[in-house]
CSV table of C-alpha atoms in Angstrom, one decimal:
chain,number,residue,atom,x,y,z
T,1167,VAL,CA,1.5,-129.3,0.4
T,1168,ILE,CA,5.6,-129.1,0.8
T,1169,LYS,CA,7.3,-131.0,3.8
T,1170,CYS,CA,10.3,-128.8,4.7
T,1171,LYS,CA,12.4,-128.8,7.7
T,1172,ALA,CA,11.3,-126.7,10.8
T,1173,ALA,CA,12.3,-125.8,14.2
T,1174,VAL,CA,9.0,-126.6,16.3
T,1175,ALA,CA,8.0,-125.7,20.5
T,1176,TRP,CA,6.0,-129.1,21.5
T,1177,GLU,CA,5.4,-127.5,24.6
T,1178,ALA,CA,6.9,-124.2,26.7
T,1179,GLY,CA,10.3,-123.6,28.5
T,1180,LYS,CA,11.3,-126.8,26.3
T,1181,PRO,CA,14.6,-127.1,23.8
T,1182,LEU,CA,13.5,-126.4,20.1
T,1183,SER,CA,12.7,-129.5,18.0
T,1184,ILE,CA,14.3,-130.3,14.7
T,1185,GLU,CA,10.4,-131.6,12.8
T,1186,GLU,CA,9.9,-132.0,9.3
T,1187,VAL,CA,6.5,-130.5,8.8
T,1188,GLU,CA,4.1,-130.3,5.7
T,1189,VAL,CA,3.1,-126.4,4.8
T,1190,ALA,CA,0.1,-126.1,3.2
T,1191,PRO,CA,-0.3,-123.7,-0.1
T,1192,PRO,CA,-2.1,-120.0,0.5
T,1193,LYS,CA,-5.5,-118.8,0.2
T,1194,ALA,CA,-7.1,-116.6,-0.6
T,1195,HIS,CA,-4.8,-113.1,0.1
T,1196,GLU,CA,-1.7,-115.8,1.8
T,1197,VAL,CA,1.8,-115.9,0.5
T,1198,ARG,CA,3.7,-118.6,1.3
T,1199,ILE,CA,7.8,-118.2,1.3
T,1200,LYS,CA,10.4,-119.6,1.0
T,1201,ILE,CA,12.8,-118.7,4.3
T,1202,VAL,CA,16.6,-117.7,3.5
T,1203,ALA,CA,17.1,-116.5,6.9
T,1204,THR,CA,15.8,-116.0,10.1
T,1205,ALA,CA,17.0,-114.2,13.3
T,1206,VAL,CA,16.1,-115.1,16.8
T,1207,CYS,CA,14.5,-112.2,19.2
T,1208,HIS,CA,13.7,-113.1,22.6
T,1209,THR,CA,10.3,-112.1,21.9
T,1210,ASP,CA,10.7,-115.6,20.6
T,1211,ALA,CA,12.2,-117.0,24.5
T,1212,TYR,CA,10.1,-114.8,25.7
T,1213,THR,CA,7.0,-116.7,24.4
T,1214,LEU,CA,9.1,-120.5,24.9
T,1215,SER,CA,9.6,-119.7,28.8
T,1216,GLY,CA,5.4,-120.0,28.8
T,1217,ALA,CA,5.5,-117.2,30.1
T,1218,ASP,CA,3.8,-115.2,27.7
T,1219,PRO,CA,-0.5,-115.4,28.3
T,1220,GLU,CA,-0.8,-115.0,24.1
T,1221,GLY,CA,1.6,-118.5,23.7
T,1222,CYS,CA,-0.4,-121.6,22.2
T,1223,PHE,CA,1.4,-125.0,22.2
T,1224,PRO,CA,2.2,-126.8,19.6
T,1225,VAL,CA,4.4,-123.5,17.1
T,1226,ILE,CA,7.1,-122.5,15.2
T,1227,LEU,CA,8.6,-119.2,16.4
T,1228,GLY,CA,10.5,-117.0,14.9
T,1229,HIS,CA,9.9,-113.3,13.5
T,1230,GLU,CA,12.7,-111.8,11.8
T,1231,GLY,CA,12.7,-113.8,8.4
T,1232,ALA,CA,13.7,-113.0,5.2
T,1233,GLY,CA,13.0,-115.4,1.3
T,1234,ILE,CA,12.2,-115.8,-1.7
T,1235,VAL,CA,8.2,-115.9,-2.1
T,1236,GLU,CA,7.4,-119.6,-3.5
T,1237,SER,CA,3.4,-119.0,-5.1
T,1238,VAL,CA,0.8,-116.9,-3.3
T,1239,GLY,CA,-3.3,-117.6,-3.1
T,1240,GLU,CA,-5.6,-115.4,-4.8
T,1241,GLY,CA,-6.8,-111.6,-5.2
T,1242,VAL,CA,-2.8,-111.3,-4.6
T,1243,THR,CA,-1.3,-108.2,-6.0
T,1244,LYS,CA,1.5,-107.3,-4.5
T,1245,VAL,CA,3.6,-109.9,-5.0
T,1246,LYS,CA,4.3,-112.4,-6.9
T,1247,LYS,CA,6.2,-116.0,-6.7
T,1248,GLY,CA,10.1,-114.9,-7.3
T,1249,ASP,CA,9.8,-111.9,-5.3
T,1250,THR,CA,12.2,-111.6,-2.1
T,1251,VAL,CA,10.6,-110.5,0.6
T,1252,ILE,CA,10.6,-109.7,5.2
T,1253,PRO,CA,7.5,-111.2,6.3
T,1254,LEU,CA,6.4,-108.7,8.3
T,1255,TYR,CA,4.5,-109.7,12.1
T,1256,ILE,CA,2.6,-105.8,12.7
T,1257,PRO,CA,0.8,-105.7,9.3
T,1258,GLN,CA,-0.1,-103.1,7.8
T,1259,CYS,CA,-3.2,-102.8,6.0
T,1260,GLY,CA,-4.4,-100.2,5.0
T,1261,GLU,CA,-7.6,-99.6,5.2
T,1262,CYS,CA,-8.5,-99.9,9.0
T,1263,LYS,CA,-8.6,-96.6,11.0
T,1264,PHE,CA,-4.7,-97.6,12.5
T,1265,CYS,CA,-3.5,-97.6,8.9
T,1266,LYS,CA,-5.2,-94.5,8.1
T,1267,ASN,CA,-4.3,-92.3,11.3
T,1268,PRO,CA,-0.4,-91.0,10.7
T,1269,LYS,CA,-0.1,-91.1,14.3
T,1270,THR,CA,0.4,-94.9,15.0
T,1271,ASN,CA,1.9,-98.2,12.7
T,1272,LEU,CA,-0.6,-100.4,14.4
T,1273,CYS,CA,-2.4,-102.0,11.8
T,1274,GLN,CA,-5.1,-104.8,13.5
T,1275,LYS,CA,-7.0,-105.7,10.3
T,1276,ILE,CA,-5.6,-109.7,11.5
T,1277,ARG,CA,-4.8,-108.8,15.3
T,1278,ILE,CA,-6.8,-111.2,17.0
T,1279,THR,CA,-6.6,-115.1,14.7
T,1280,GLN,CA,-2.4,-113.6,14.6
T,1281,GLY,CA,-2.6,-113.2,18.8
T,1282,LYS,CA,-4.6,-116.8,18.9
T,1283,GLY,CA,-1.3,-118.3,16.7
T,1284,VAL,CA,-4.0,-118.8,13.0
T,1285,MET,CA,-3.9,-117.2,9.7
T,1286,PRO,CA,-6.5,-115.2,9.5
T,1287,ASP,CA,-9.6,-117.6,8.2
T,1288,GLY,CA,-8.7,-119.1,11.7
T,1289,THR,CA,-7.3,-121.7,11.1
T,1290,SER,CA,-3.3,-123.4,10.7
T,1291,ARG,CA,-0.9,-123.9,7.6
T,1292,PHE,CA,0.8,-126.5,9.6
T,1293,THR,CA,1.4,-129.6,10.5
T,1294,CYS,CA,3.4,-131.6,11.8
T,1295,LYS,CA,3.0,-135.6,12.2
T,1296,GLY,CA,-0.9,-135.1,12.2
T,1297,LYS,CA,-0.9,-132.4,14.4
T,1298,GLN,CA,-2.2,-129.1,13.4
T,1299,ILE,CA,1.0,-126.6,14.5
T,1300,PHE,CA,-0.1,-122.3,15.5
T,1301,HIS,CA,1.3,-120.2,13.9
T,1302,PHE,CA,3.5,-117.1,15.4
T,1303,MET,CA,3.5,-113.1,15.6
T,1304,GLY,CA,1.5,-114.2,12.1
T,1305,THR,CA,5.8,-115.3,10.6
T,1306,SER,CA,6.2,-117.9,12.1
T,1307,THR,CA,10.2,-117.8,10.1
T,1308,PHE,CA,11.4,-120.7,12.1
T,1309,SER,CA,10.4,-123.3,9.4
T,1310,GLU,CA,12.1,-123.1,6.0
T,1311,TYR,CA,8.7,-122.5,4.5
T,1312,THR,CA,6.2,-120.3,6.2
T,1313,VAL,CA,2.8,-118.7,5.1
T,1314,VAL,CA,1.6,-115.6,5.6
T,1315,ALA,CA,-1.0,-112.9,5.2
T,1316,ASP,CA,-0.5,-111.2,2.7
T,1317,ILE,CA,-0.5,-107.4,4.8
T,1318,SER,CA,2.1,-109.1,6.3
T,1319,VAL,CA,4.7,-108.7,3.9
T,1320,ALA,CA,7.3,-105.9,2.5
T,1321,LYS,CA,8.5,-106.9,-1.4
T,1322,ILE,CA,12.7,-105.6,-1.1
T,1323,ASP,CA,15.4,-105.2,-3.3
T,1324,ALA,CA,16.2,-108.0,-4.5
T,1325,ALA,CA,20.2,-107.7,-4.5
T,1326,ALA,CA,19.8,-107.1,-0.5
T,1327,PRO,CA,21.4,-110.3,1.0
T,1328,LEU,CA,18.7,-111.9,2.8
T,1329,ASP,CA,21.3,-113.6,6.4
T,1330,LYS,CA,21.6,-109.9,7.3
T,1331,VAL,CA,18.1,-107.8,6.1
T,1332,CYS,CA,16.0,-109.8,8.0
T,1333,LEU,CA,17.5,-108.7,11.0
T,1334,LEU,CA,14.7,-105.3,10.1
T,1335,GLY,CA,11.9,-107.4,10.2
T,1336,CYS,CA,12.2,-106.5,13.9
T,1337,GLY,CA,15.1,-105.4,16.3
T,1338,ILE,CA,16.9,-103.1,14.2
T,1339,SER,CA,14.1,-101.6,12.9
T,1340,THR,CA,12.2,-101.6,16.0
T,1341,GLY,CA,15.9,-99.5,18.0
T,1342,TYR,CA,16.3,-97.6,14.9
T,1343,GLY,CA,13.2,-96.0,14.2
T,1344,ALA,CA,12.3,-95.4,18.7
T,1345,ALA,CA,14.4,-92.7,18.3
T,1346,VAL,CA,14.1,-91.2,14.6
T,1347,ASN,CA,10.5,-91.1,14.7
T,1348,THR,CA,8.1,-91.9,18.7
T,1349,ALA,CA,11.4,-89.9,20.3
T,1350,LYS,CA,12.7,-87.1,16.8
T,1351,VAL,CA,16.0,-87.4,18.5
T,1352,GLU,CA,17.4,-83.7,18.0
T,1353,PRO,CA,20.5,-82.2,17.2
T,1354,GLY,CA,22.8,-81.5,20.2
T,1355,SER,CA,21.0,-84.0,21.5
T,1356,THR,CA,22.1,-85.8,25.0
T,1357,CYS,CA,20.5,-89.2,24.8
T,1358,ALA,CA,20.9,-92.6,27.5
T,1359,VAL,CA,20.1,-95.9,27.0
T,1360,PHE,CA,19.8,-98.6,28.6
T,1361,GLY,CA,20.3,-102.1,27.7
T,1362,LEU,CA,23.3,-102.8,25.1
T,1363,GLY,CA,21.9,-105.5,23.1
T,1364,GLY,CA,20.6,-105.6,19.7
T,1365,VAL,CA,17.9,-103.3,20.2
T,1366,GLY,CA,19.6,-100.6,22.1
T,1367,LEU,CA,22.8,-100.3,19.3
T,1368,ALA,CA,20.2,-100.4,17.2
T,1369,VAL,CA,18.6,-97.5,19.3
T,1370,ILE,CA,22.3,-95.2,19.8
T,1371,MET,CA,22.4,-95.9,15.3
T,1372,GLY,CA,19.3,-93.9,15.6
T,1373,CYS,CA,21.1,-91.4,17.6
T,1374,LYS,CA,24.1,-90.5,16.5
T,1375,ILE,CA,22.3,-90.3,12.7
T,1376,ALA,CA,19.7,-88.1,14.7
T,1377,GLY,CA,22.9,-86.2,15.6
T,1378,ALA,CA,22.7,-86.4,19.2
T,1379,SER,CA,26.2,-85.5,21.0
T,1380,ARG,CA,25.9,-87.4,23.7
T,1381,ILE,CA,25.1,-91.4,24.3
T,1382,ILE,CA,26.0,-93.0,27.0
T,1383,GLY,CA,24.9,-97.0,27.1
T,1384,ILE,CA,24.1,-97.9,30.2
T,1385,ASP,CA,24.4,-102.0,30.7
T,1386,ILE,CA,25.3,-104.5,33.5
T,1387,ASN,CA,27.3,-106.6,30.7
T,1388,LYS,CA,30.6,-104.5,30.6
T,1389,ASP,CA,31.5,-106.7,27.4
T,1390,LYS,CA,29.3,-104.7,25.4
T,1391,TYR,CA,30.3,-101.4,26.1
T,1392,ALA,CA,33.4,-101.7,22.8
T,1393,LYS,CA,30.3,-103.0,20.3
T,1394,ALA,CA,27.9,-99.1,21.6
T,1395,LYS,CA,31.4,-97.5,20.5
T,1396,GLU,CA,30.8,-99.1,18.3
T,1397,PHE,CA,27.8,-97.3,17.5
T,1398,GLY,CA,28.1,-95.0,17.9
T,1399,ALA,CA,27.8,-93.8,22.5
T,1400,THR,CA,30.7,-91.2,23.9
T,1401,GLU,CA,30.8,-93.7,26.9
T,1402,CYS,CA,29.2,-96.3,28.6
T,1403,ILE,CA,28.6,-96.9,32.6
T,1404,SER,CA,27.3,-99.6,34.7
T,1405,PRO,CA,24.7,-99.2,37.4
T,1406,GLN,CA,26.8,-101.8,39.4
T,1407,ASP,CA,29.4,-98.8,39.7
T,1408,SER,CA,27.8,-96.9,42.2
T,1409,LYS,CA,25.4,-96.6,45.3
T,1410,LYS,CA,23.2,-94.1,44.0
T,1411,PRO,CA,20.7,-94.7,42.0
T,1412,ILE,CA,21.5,-94.6,38.0
T,1413,GLN,CA,18.7,-91.8,37.7
T,1414,GLU,CA,21.3,-90.3,39.6
T,1415,VAL,CA,24.2,-90.8,38.4
T,1416,LEU,CA,23.0,-89.8,35.3
T,1417,VAL,CA,21.2,-86.8,36.4
T,1418,GLU,CA,24.9,-85.4,38.0
T,1419,MET,CA,27.0,-86.6,34.8
T,1420,THR,CA,24.7,-84.4,31.9
T,1421,ASP,CA,23.7,-81.1,34.8
T,1422,GLY,CA,19.8,-82.5,35.3
T,1423,GLY,CA,19.2,-85.7,33.5
T,1424,VAL,CA,19.1,-86.4,29.5
T,1425,ASP,CA,17.0,-85.0,26.5
T,1426,TYR,CA,16.2,-88.7,25.6
T,1427,SER,CA,16.5,-91.9,27.7
T,1428,PHE,CA,15.6,-95.5,25.8
T,1429,GLU,CA,14.3,-98.9,27.9
T,1430,CYS,CA,15.7,-101.7,25.5
T,1431,ILE,CA,15.9,-104.4,28.1
T,1432,GLY,CA,11.6,-104.8,29.2
T,1433,ASN,CA,12.3,-104.5,33.0
T,1434,VAL,CA,9.9,-102.3,34.6
T,1435,GLY,CA,12.7,-101.2,38.0
T,1436,VAL,CA,15.1,-100.0,34.4
T,1437,MET,CA,11.6,-98.2,33.2
T,1438,ARG,CA,11.3,-96.2,36.2
T,1439,ALA,CA,14.6,-95.0,36.3
T,1440,ALA,CA,14.7,-94.0,32.8
T,1441,LEU,CA,12.0,-91.7,33.0
T,1442,GLU,CA,13.9,-90.1,36.3
T,1443,ALA,CA,17.2,-89.7,34.1
T,1444,CYS,CA,15.6,-87.2,31.5
T,1445,HIS,CA,15.9,-83.7,32.4
T,1446,LYS,CA,12.8,-81.7,34.3
T,1447,GLY,CA,10.3,-79.8,31.5
T,1448,TRP,CA,11.0,-81.6,28.6
T,1449,GLY,CA,13.3,-85.5,28.7
T,1450,LEU,CA,11.5,-87.4,26.9
T,1451,SER,CA,11.6,-91.5,27.5
T,1452,VAL,CA,10.6,-93.9,25.3
T,1453,ILE,CA,9.7,-97.8,26.7
T,1454,VAL,CA,10.8,-100.8,24.0
T,1455,GLY,CA,11.4,-103.1,26.0
T,1456,VAL,CA,8.9,-105.8,26.5
T,1457,ALA,CA,8.2,-106.2,29.8
T,1458,ALA,CA,6.7,-109.9,31.5
T,1459,ALA,CA,2.5,-110.2,31.4
T,1460,GLY,CA,0.9,-108.5,34.4
T,1461,GLN,CA,3.9,-106.7,35.3
T,1462,GLU,CA,3.4,-102.1,36.0
T,1463,ILE,CA,5.1,-99.6,35.5
T,1464,SER,CA,5.2,-97.0,38.3
T,1465,THR,CA,6.7,-93.0,39.3
T,1466,ARG,CA,5.7,-90.4,41.1
T,1467,PRO,CA,3.1,-88.1,39.0
T,1468,PHE,CA,5.6,-85.0,39.5
T,1469,GLN,CA,8.5,-86.8,37.0
T,1470,LEU,CA,5.6,-86.5,34.9
T,1471,VAL,CA,4.1,-82.9,36.4
T,1472,THR,CA,6.8,-80.8,36.1
T,1473,GLY,CA,7.6,-81.4,32.0
T,1474,ARG,CA,8.6,-85.5,31.6
T,1475,THR,CA,6.9,-87.9,29.2
T,1476,TRP,CA,6.6,-91.2,29.0
T,1477,LYS,CA,6.3,-92.7,25.3
T,1478,GLY,CA,6.2,-96.3,24.3
T,1479,THR,CA,6.9,-98.0,20.1
T,1480,ALA,CA,6.5,-100.6,19.0
T,1481,PHE,CA,8.4,-102.2,15.5
T,1482,GLY,CA,9.9,-98.6,16.0
T,1483,GLY,CA,6.6,-96.8,14.5
T,1484,TRP,CA,7.1,-97.6,11.1
T,1485,LYS,CA,4.3,-98.7,8.6
T,1486,SER,CA,5.8,-101.5,7.7
T,1487,VAL,CA,4.9,-102.8,4.2
T,1488,ASP,CA,5.7,-99.3,3.5
T,1489,ASN,CA,8.9,-98.3,5.8
T,1490,VAL,CA,11.0,-101.7,5.5
T,1491,PRO,CA,11.3,-101.4,1.8
T,1492,LYS,CA,13.4,-98.0,2.6
T,1493,LEU,CA,15.2,-99.3,5.7
T,1494,VAL,CA,16.5,-102.0,3.3
T,1495,THR,CA,17.6,-98.9,0.2
T,1496,GLU,CA,18.8,-97.5,3.5
T,1497,TYR,CA,21.4,-100.5,4.5
T,1498,MET,CA,22.0,-100.7,0.9
T,1499,SER,CA,23.5,-96.8,0.4
T,1500,LYS,CA,25.2,-97.5,3.8
T,1501,LYS,CA,23.2,-95.2,5.5
T,1502,ILE,CA,22.3,-97.4,8.2
T,1503,LYS,CA,24.2,-100.1,10.0
T,1504,VAL,CA,22.8,-103.6,9.7
T,1505,ASP,CA,25.9,-106.8,8.7
T,1506,GLU,CA,27.9,-105.1,12.0
T,1507,PHE,CA,24.4,-106.6,14.0
T,1508,VAL,CA,25.7,-110.2,14.0
T,1509,THR,CA,28.1,-112.1,15.9
T,1510,HIS,CA,26.8,-115.6,15.3
T,1511,THR,CA,25.4,-117.8,11.7
T,1512,LEU,CA,24.5,-121.3,12.6
T,1513,PRO,CA,22.7,-123.8,9.9
T,1514,PHE,CA,19.0,-124.3,11.1
T,1515,GLU,CA,19.8,-127.5,13.0
T,1516,LYS,CA,21.7,-125.0,15.6
T,1517,ILE,CA,19.0,-123.3,16.7
T,1518,ASN,CA,18.8,-123.8,20.0
T,1519,GLU,CA,22.7,-123.0,19.9
T,1520,ALA,CA,21.5,-119.7,19.3
T,1521,PHE,CA,19.8,-118.9,22.3
T,1522,GLU,CA,22.4,-120.0,24.2
T,1523,LEU,CA,24.0,-117.1,23.1
T,1524,MET,CA,21.4,-114.8,23.3
T,1525,HIS,CA,20.8,-115.4,26.6
T,1526,SER,CA,24.4,-115.0,27.9
T,1527,GLY,CA,24.8,-112.1,26.1
T,1528,LYS,CA,27.8,-113.5,23.3
């Protein structure tokens, strides 16, 4: 058993608490990882807020991390002690019908136990003050050591800087993949990206790499426009600058609508606007943002009858074990940006400050 520091969420709506936790050794087909760096994501904040129907407390949150394998349980063959890895919230077992189908990346092998906050055998590897602590998204990167299933880990280039590539565990991969895998953006196309946070910027990067000629960034926070243009946005607009609905503004700006639109916020009203901003006959809109539980999307069926397509994406459609190492390689060869997504680097003790920076849009 390893004793180390972790940021524990004892209950919903309260700040995280840095505690000493005990991390049990990995059982069969499990891997214990020393987490070197982790990022914060809105999904962590969503669960912490208490709005997540799958949220269970007390829990160690975090799902964008990178580290070094400390030890492996019996039967583990893909990684060994000392390997550099990224934990994966969408695993890849290679055996379930989802993994065998090229149309999806949603491995279901450990979905039920992962959603309940436990390891595949139904138990937790974390204890604190004599209490069992739940796992989160199969990763729990807000701990100096964590235990994950062996299908939830990708071995990456040992030379990669972990304080940067941890972002490939969720946000960057999700946005980039939404553009190149889910939408399959084509050269010369016109794209609109709603929400210019980390995921939105990654979508813009993907659209640019795919050869889009016009990329319109949409956000009410104008402080984000300069960064969006650095990533490839050709122009940025705010819905608050017009009396007309944003979809009407975009349809007028683009002679009938955009070829591809992306919703990167998790707001069902914006999801509708993103679909309706698409061009009749071929426009495609991808939902990337995660809306709160129980919310529903709506539009007039005629929008779809007249040739628009509504799609969703999770982790950018990447089959995780196969593709995360390739994304790291693309970063190392400067094909994709990662460093530019990092705005602040804080010591672990200031994790609550990191959430405040995220909520304030900084």
